[in-house]
């Protein structure tokens, strides 16, 4: 424990000090993430594991096999509290055999053909079986990377104190592309990053390799992430110059053993900016030649380069429309250059036309659906989960299912730009589960979003903060993203359960309450920020704190554009009487959203303008329902605080992580009240309806909230005036 942490902990309260005094856990700073390997706490399980695993049998020294073996040796050393020798052959009961049929004669001789067929190129088989009359556990795969994934899965079983008896698992990823997208700039800043600076030390690369790169790769591999886009979609062409490519190659070398491919963002105007051409027109032969040569240059230094991610003609980024060409022309230009080497283009559907559209959320579909079938086979259209911009709740994006001849990827945001950033606890698995399971009806009932995509990308939430994510709780979202990317049928509750066991403890006094906190957290944020289908009500620019009054500038980036509050009511009419955005959804999703009788209440104001006094299906008026949601959000955060505080009584979490989370929850409660009070007062200025007498009175008048200026700290845009509240 760091002395400062000890002092802070001891002086944080006499009651707490007395309660935890006798058995304080060792402090942890969160660096280990979920890859902590403490001694198994349950004595019976420990005995079971010690008997089940007595040696690691691995035949190959290939880099990925070495990574798997190293992880097992480290993990088992900690979990079993003893060294586990590595052997070349099964020589005793308790052999842990790891390998592929190609690199291990032992594995090749096992009757695993069917299971390995199911496992496919990246999957794995875990099985308890006898080998030569001896008890063994096998981690087998078709490729080395599958063995690595299997090794992490086996360690996960031990970390979560699961039984090994009868072990029989075949696991294969359901999506082929499972990527982290970094919005990291070459100057070390991170767009919408709240956990410190960029991990990539461009000035020191390629000579100096920060050991953190390997730990980052381990964390990704442990959840099956198989690609990383290193650079911001608001791209800098310099990353494609020779001087940077050697640095990228150095990172790729670290990541390769962990099954992680490197991708880069391609600035569409790169041929002009770094190539000296006078145009970036995708149909220009000089431009085509430039990209073809550039791609060859990249593959010379990074032979397994994954491809490009492109944001074009959106928020000021250059693109093919600058030359009156289509998005397909632009994407195909890069796709043709990459195709000979097997690279892909991930072309984002997040577009902003230069004219303000009548309904911003319709733009991507209007632009891309007509292009279905016009893209090369190695182009994927990368679509945000919802049609607006990573809001606490949005309906699924209507492009899912609407481009049957084009491979799609889904993009989600792990970094919580609109959900309280590093500070607020918001476990995002329930949100991703909600969208992955949403039925598009594009090809009849059961056409879930998950079935319409071939890959998923998460905008990363990691940085140089010691705990990687700005808060240990935010690590859960990195973890959950990887787990859902691997298997979108996993339930949020199961993901939360395993993450908590690996990150904190297997003690049910921790697992149960913290699971409940995680599962309640996202809905709490929806409730106090944007209940019932409201969206984009955050402060301008920073997107931190409430700003339902934001107006001025580009209309479709203001709050009033999205809330449409007036004396009659609240919400954006997207039915046939309004923008008719519902037309972009297939039937019957379209009619479900269009009708006040069937629209889910949690999306009501996304699709409908509703009178303040109108009765909802719940029997409450809109005004009453809104007030309840805001209050429920605050109450849930209060409950989360109490639940977390109770962990101190038995000192169930180490003090350093305990106090950090405790402090953040305190801020979250103050800010939830800020959101509730500012929003309710603002809506009241339209509804002119009273707050019930027993409703918690807002702390300040509306003008106080409107005039509140939070210091312009782009990294931690917290408001001291609010965070300092009791
Ligand atoms: C990278 C939102 C964010 C921007 C981000 C953009 C995008 O608008 O606020 O910071 O830019 O989405 O996804 O391209």
mmCIF file of C-alpha atoms and ligand atoms in Angstrom, residues 183 191-192 232-234 311 314-315 348 350 352 384 389-390 411 413 417-418 541 543 557, ligand 1:
data_model
loop_
_atom_site.group_PDB
_atom_site.id
_atom_site.type_symbol
_atom_site.label_atom_id
_atom_site.label_comp_id
_atom_site.label_asym_id
_atom_site.label_seq_id
_atom_site.Cartn_x
_atom_site.Cartn_y
_atom_site.Cartn_z
ATOM 1 C CA UNK A 183 -9.412 8.190 -30.697
ATOM 2 C CA UNK A 191 -10.446 12.759 -28.067
ATOM 3 C CA UNK A 192 -13.176 11.994 -25.552
ATOM 4 C CA UNK A 232 -8.347 8.997 -34.032
ATOM 5 C CA UNK A 233 -11.002 8.951 -36.740
ATOM 6 C CA UNK A 234 -10.451 12.697 -36.872
ATOM 7 C CA UNK A 311 -14.457 9.074 -41.145
ATOM 8 C CA UNK A 314 -18.407 14.309 -41.314
ATOM 9 C CA UNK A 315 -17.684 17.041 -38.802
ATOM 10 C CA UNK A 348 -18.084 5.019 -40.959
ATOM 11 C CA UNK A 350 -21.533 8.677 -38.981
ATOM 12 C CA UNK A 352 -22.948 15.102 -41.224
ATOM 13 C CA UNK A 384 -23.004 3.523 -34.426
ATOM 14 C CA UNK A 389 -24.392 9.677 -31.142
ATOM 15 C CA UNK A 390 -23.767 7.261 -28.253
ATOM 16 C CA UNK A 411 -19.589 0.849 -33.252
ATOM 17 C CA UNK A 413 -18.512 3.859 -27.213
ATOM 18 C CA UNK A 417 -18.669 10.664 -23.493
ATOM 19 C CA UNK A 418 -22.372 11.122 -22.795
ATOM 20 C CA UNK A 541 -18.760 20.748 -26.311
ATOM 21 C CA UNK A 543 -20.981 16.884 -23.129
ATOM 22 C CA UNK A 557 -25.983 20.003 -32.434
HETATM 23 C C1 LIG B 1 -14.216 11.600 -33.099
HETATM 24 C C2 LIG B 1 -19.087 12.725 -31.523
HETATM 25 C C3 LIG B 1 -17.952 13.153 -30.639
HETATM 26 C C4 LIG B 1 -16.730 13.500 -31.444
HETATM 27 C C5 LIG B 1 -16.367 12.309 -32.333
HETATM 28 C C6 LIG B 1 -17.569 12.000 -33.216
HETATM 29 C C7 LIG B 1 -17.344 10.792 -34.103
HETATM 30 O O1 LIG B 1 -19.571 13.813 -32.249
HETATM 31 O O2 LIG B 1 -18.362 14.228 -29.847
HETATM 32 O O3 LIG B 1 -15.683 13.808 -30.563
HETATM 33 O O4 LIG B 1 -15.231 12.572 -33.105
HETATM 34 O O5 LIG B 1 -18.687 11.718 -32.399
HETATM 35 O O6 LIG B 1 -17.824 9.729 -33.733
HETATM 36 O O7 LIG B 1 -16.720 10.914 -35.136
#
